Coordinates of C-alpha atoms and ligand atoms in Angstrom, one line a residue:
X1 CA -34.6 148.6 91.5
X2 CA -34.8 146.7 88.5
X3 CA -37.1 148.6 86.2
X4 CA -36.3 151.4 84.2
X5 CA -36.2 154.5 85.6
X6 CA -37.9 157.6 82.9
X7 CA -36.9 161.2 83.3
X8 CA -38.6 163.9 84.1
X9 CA -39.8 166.2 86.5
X10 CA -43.1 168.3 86.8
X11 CA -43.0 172.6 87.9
X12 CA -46.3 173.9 87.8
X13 CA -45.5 177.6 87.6
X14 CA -48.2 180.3 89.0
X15 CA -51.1 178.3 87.2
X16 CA -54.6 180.5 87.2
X17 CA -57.9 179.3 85.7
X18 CA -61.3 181.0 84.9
X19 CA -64.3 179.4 84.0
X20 CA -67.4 181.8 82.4
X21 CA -67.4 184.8 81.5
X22 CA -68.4 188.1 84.0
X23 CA -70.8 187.4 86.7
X24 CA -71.1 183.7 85.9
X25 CA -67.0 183.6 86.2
X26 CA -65.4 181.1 88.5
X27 CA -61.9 180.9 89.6
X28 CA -60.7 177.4 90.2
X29 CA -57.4 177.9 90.0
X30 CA -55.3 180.7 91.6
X31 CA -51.9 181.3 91.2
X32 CA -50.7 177.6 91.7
X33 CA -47.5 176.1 92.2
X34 CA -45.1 173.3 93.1
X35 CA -42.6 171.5 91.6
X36 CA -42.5 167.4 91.9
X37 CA -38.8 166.0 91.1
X38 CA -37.7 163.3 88.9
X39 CA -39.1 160.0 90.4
X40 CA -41.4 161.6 93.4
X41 CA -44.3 160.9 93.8
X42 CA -46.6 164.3 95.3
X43 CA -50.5 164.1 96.3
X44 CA -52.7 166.6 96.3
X45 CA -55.5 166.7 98.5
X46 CA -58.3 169.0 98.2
X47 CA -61.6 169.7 98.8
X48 CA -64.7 168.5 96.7
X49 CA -65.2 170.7 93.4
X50 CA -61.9 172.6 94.4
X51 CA -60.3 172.2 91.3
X52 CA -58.4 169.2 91.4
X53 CA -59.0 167.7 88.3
X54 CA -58.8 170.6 86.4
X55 CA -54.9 171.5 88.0
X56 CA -54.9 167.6 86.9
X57 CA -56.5 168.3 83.5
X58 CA -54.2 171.6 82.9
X59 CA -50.8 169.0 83.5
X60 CA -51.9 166.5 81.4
X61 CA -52.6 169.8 78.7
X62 CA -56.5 168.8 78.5
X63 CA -57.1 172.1 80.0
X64 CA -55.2 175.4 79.0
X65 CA -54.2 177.7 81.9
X66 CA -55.3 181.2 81.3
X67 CA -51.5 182.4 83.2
X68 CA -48.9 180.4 84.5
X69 CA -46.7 177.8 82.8
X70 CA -46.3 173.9 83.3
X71 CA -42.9 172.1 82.2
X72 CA -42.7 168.3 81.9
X73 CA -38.5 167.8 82.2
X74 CA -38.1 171.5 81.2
X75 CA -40.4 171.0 77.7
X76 CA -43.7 173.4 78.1
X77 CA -46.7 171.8 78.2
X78 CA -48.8 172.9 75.4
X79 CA -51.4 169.8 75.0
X80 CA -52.0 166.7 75.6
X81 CA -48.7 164.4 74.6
X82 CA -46.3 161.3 75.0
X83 CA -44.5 162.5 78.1
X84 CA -47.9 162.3 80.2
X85 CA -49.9 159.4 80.7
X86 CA -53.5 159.8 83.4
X87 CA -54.8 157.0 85.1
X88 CA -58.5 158.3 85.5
X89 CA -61.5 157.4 88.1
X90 CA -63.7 155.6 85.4
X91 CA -62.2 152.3 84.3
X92 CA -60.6 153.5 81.3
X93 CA -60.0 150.0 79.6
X94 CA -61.4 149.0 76.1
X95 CA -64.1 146.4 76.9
X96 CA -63.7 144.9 73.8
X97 CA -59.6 144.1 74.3
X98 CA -58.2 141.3 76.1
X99 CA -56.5 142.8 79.0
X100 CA -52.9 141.4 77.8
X101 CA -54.5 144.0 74.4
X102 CA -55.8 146.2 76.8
X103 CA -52.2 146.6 78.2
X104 CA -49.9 146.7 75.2
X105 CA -52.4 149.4 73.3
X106 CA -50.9 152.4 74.5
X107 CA -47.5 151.2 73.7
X108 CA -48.6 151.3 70.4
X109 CA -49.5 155.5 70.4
X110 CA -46.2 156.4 71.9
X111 CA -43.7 158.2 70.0
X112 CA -41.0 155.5 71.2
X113 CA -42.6 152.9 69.0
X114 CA -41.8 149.3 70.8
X115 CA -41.6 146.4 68.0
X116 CA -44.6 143.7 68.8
X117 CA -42.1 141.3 70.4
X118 CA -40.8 144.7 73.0
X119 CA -44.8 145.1 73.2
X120 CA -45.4 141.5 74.3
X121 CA -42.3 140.9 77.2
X122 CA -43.2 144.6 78.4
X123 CA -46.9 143.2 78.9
X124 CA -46.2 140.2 80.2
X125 CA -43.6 141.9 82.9
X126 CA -46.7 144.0 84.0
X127 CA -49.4 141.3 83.6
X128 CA -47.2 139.8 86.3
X129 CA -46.3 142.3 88.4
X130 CA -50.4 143.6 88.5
X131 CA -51.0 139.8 89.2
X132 CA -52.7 139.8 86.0
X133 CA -50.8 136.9 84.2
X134 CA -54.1 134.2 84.6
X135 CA -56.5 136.8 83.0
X136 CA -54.0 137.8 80.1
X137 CA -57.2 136.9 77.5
X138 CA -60.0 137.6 79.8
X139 CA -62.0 140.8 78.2
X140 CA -62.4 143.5 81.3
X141 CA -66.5 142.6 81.5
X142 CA -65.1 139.3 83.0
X143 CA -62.8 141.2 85.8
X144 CA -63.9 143.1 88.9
X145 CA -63.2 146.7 89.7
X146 CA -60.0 146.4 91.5
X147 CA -58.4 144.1 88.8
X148 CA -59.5 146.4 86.0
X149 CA -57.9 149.5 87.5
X150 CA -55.0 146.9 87.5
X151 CA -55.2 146.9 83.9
X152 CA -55.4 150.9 83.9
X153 CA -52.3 151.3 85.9
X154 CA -50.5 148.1 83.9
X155 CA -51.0 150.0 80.6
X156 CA -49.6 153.1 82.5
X157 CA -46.3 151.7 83.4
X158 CA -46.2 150.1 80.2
X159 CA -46.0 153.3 78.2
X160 CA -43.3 154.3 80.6
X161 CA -44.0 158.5 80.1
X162 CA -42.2 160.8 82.0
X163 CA -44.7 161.7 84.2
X164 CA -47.8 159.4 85.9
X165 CA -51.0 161.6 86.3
X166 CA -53.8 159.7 88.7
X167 CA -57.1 161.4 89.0
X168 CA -58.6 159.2 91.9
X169 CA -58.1 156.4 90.6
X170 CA -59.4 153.9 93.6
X171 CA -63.0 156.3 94.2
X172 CA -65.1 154.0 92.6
X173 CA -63.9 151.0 94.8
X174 CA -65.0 149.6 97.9
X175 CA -63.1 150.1 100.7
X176 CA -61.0 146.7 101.2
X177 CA -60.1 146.7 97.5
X178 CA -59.0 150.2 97.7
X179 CA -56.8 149.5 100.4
X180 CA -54.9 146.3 98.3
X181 CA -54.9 148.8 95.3
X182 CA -53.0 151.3 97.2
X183 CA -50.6 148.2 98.0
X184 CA -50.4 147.7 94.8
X185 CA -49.3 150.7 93.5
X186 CA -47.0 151.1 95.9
X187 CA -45.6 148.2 95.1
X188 CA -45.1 148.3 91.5
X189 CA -43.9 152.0 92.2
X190 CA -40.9 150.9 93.9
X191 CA -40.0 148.2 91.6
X192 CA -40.5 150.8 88.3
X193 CA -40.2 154.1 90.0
X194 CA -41.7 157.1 88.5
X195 CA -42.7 160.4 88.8
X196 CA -46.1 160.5 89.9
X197 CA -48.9 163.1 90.2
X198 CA -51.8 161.8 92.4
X199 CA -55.1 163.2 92.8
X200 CA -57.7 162.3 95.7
X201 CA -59.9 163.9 98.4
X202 CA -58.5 161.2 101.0
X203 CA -55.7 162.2 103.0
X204 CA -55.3 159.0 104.3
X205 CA -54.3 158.1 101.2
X206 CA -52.4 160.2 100.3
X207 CA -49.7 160.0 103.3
X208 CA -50.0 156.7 102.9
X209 CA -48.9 156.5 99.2
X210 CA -46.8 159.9 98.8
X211 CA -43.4 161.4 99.5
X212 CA -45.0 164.9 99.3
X213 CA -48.9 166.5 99.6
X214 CA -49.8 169.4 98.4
X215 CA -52.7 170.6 99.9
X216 CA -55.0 172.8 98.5
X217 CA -57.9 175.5 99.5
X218 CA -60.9 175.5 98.6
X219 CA -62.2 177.0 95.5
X220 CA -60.4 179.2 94.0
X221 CA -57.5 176.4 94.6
X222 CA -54.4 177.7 96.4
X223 CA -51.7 176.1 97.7
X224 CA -52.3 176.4 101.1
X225 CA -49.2 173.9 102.4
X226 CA -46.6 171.4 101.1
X227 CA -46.0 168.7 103.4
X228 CA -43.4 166.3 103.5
X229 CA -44.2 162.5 104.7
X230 CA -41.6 161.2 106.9
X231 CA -42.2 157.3 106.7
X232 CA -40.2 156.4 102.9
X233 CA -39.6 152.3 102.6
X234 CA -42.1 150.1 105.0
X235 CA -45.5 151.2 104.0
X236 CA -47.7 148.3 104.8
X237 CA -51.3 148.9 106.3
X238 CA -50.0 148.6 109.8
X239 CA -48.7 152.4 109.3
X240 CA -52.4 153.5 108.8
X241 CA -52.9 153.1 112.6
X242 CA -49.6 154.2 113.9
X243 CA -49.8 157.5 116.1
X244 CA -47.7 159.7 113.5
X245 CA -49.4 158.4 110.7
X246 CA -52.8 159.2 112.5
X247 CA -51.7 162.8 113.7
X248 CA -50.4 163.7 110.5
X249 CA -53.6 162.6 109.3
X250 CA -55.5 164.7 111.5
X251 CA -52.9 168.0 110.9
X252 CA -53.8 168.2 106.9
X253 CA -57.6 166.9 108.0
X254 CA -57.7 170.0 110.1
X255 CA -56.2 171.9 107.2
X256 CA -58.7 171.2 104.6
X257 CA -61.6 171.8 107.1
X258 CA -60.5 175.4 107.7
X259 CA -59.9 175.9 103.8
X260 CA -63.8 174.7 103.6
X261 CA -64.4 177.9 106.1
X262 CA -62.0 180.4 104.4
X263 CA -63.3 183.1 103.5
X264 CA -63.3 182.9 99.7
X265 CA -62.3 185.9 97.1
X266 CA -64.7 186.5 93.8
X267 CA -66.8 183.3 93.6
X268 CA -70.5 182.0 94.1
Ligands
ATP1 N1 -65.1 173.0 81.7 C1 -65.6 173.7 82.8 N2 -66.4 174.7 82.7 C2 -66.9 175.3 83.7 N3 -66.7 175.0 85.0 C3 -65.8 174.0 85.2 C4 -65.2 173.2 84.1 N4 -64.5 172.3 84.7 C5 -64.6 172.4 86.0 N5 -65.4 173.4 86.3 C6 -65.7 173.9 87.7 O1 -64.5 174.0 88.4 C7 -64.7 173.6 89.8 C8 -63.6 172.6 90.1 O2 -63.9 171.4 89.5 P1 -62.9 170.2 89.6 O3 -63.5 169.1 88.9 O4 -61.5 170.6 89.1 O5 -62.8 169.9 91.1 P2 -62.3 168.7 92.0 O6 -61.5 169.2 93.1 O7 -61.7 167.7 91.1 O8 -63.6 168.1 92.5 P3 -64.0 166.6 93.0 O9 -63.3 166.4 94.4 O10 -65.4 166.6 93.2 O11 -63.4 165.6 92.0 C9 -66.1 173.2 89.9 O12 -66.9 174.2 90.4 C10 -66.5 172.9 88.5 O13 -67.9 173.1 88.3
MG2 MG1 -62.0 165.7 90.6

């Protein structure tokens, strides 16, 4: 390992949400929990609109939980802050920065203030390891999909915060480019591990890129199962098609299908 490695570890503790008032209420979330340790990186895979994001939103303090607590290396979560840093869907670049701008600016927010010449050899380390270092002064209209999420998750690292938070971040891209993104991230994840939250709907992805899935009901959100992934080093795409890969697959596939049937509690 020859990155830095940040402290910090996540416990989501009993986390319940409401949206609306009386009949037009909705739960989303219900009585969450799971802890992710210092340096793991835990998926969660749910179904569509079953509150996700907003367990995502409620970590990264966009979101307060109406019960239930969230600590960041022990410190309670009470809004948004330095120790998080999300990685969202929607390319979430400035389109008027150069990316080599694009990826020092959030260096410049962070309450570990890194003098220019700091800012400059942590962004060329991640211009290089994103494969970035030819379009260092391209603006992000230039780049294609893929290589601007490479910018999102270059300015990510580059922050360093104690925790990762990734809503989806490869949705919007076609399916080959999704596939070298998740190489990608791996990649750069095991050269500068962190602790990483990541959100999607595909569990393909997420055994392929996690230690741990949480897997969630559907709405009201529950944790219906925590699973571990047994394959750790030697993730390469070859391990989507492997038999274990492709029954564990199918068991937290089969999983999310019967939390689609559940029966649900007080909700539309
Ligand atoms: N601010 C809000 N006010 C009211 N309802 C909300 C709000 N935010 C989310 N919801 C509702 O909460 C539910 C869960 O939404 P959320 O976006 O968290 O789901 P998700 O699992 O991320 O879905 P997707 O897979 O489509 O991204 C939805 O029914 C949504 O309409
Ligand atoms: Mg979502």
């Amino acid at each position: 390992m020859n990155g830095q490695v940040s402290g910090g570890g996540l416990s989501v503790a009993g986390i319940s949400k409401r949206f609306g008032r009386g009949t037009a209420a909705v739960t989303v979330l219900d009585d969450v929990r799971f802890d992710v340790a210092e340096g793991e990186f835990v998926a969660v895979v749910g179904p569509s609109g079953s509150g996700k994001t907003t367990l995502l939103n409620t970590v990264a303090g966009f979101v307060d939980p109406d019960t239930g607590a969230i600590r960041v290396n022990g410190a309670p979560v009470t809004g948004p802050g330095p120790s998080r840093c999300v990685v969202f869907q929607e390319y979430a670049i400035f389109p008027w920065l150069t990316v080599r701008r694009n990826i020092e600016f959030g260096m410049r927010l962070r309450a570990r203030r890194r003098t220019a010449a700091q800012r400059r050899e942590i962004g060329d380390r991640y211009l290089e390891l994103m494969g970035l270092t030819a379009f260092a002064d391209a603006l992000p209209k230039t780049l294609s999909g893929g290589m601007r999420q490479r910018v999102a998750l270059a300015r990510a690292y580059a922050v360093d915060p104690e925790i990762l938070l990734m809503d989806e971040p490869f949705a919007a891209l076609d399916a080959q480019t999704r596939e070298t993104m998740q190489e990608a991230l791996l990649e750069i994840n095991q050269k500068e591990r962190r602790t990483v939250l990541f959100v999607t709907h595909q569990v393909e992805e997420a055994i392929f890129l996690a230690d741990r899935v949480v897997v969630m009901s559907a709405r009201p959100a529950r944790v219906r199962d925590i699973v571990d992934v047994p394959w750790h080093g030697d993730r390469t795409h070859e391990l989507k098609t492997s038999p274990d890969f492709i029954a564990l697959r199918r068991r937290i596939e089969t999983m999310l299908r019967d939390a689609h049937t559940s029966p649900q509690g007080d909700d539309r």
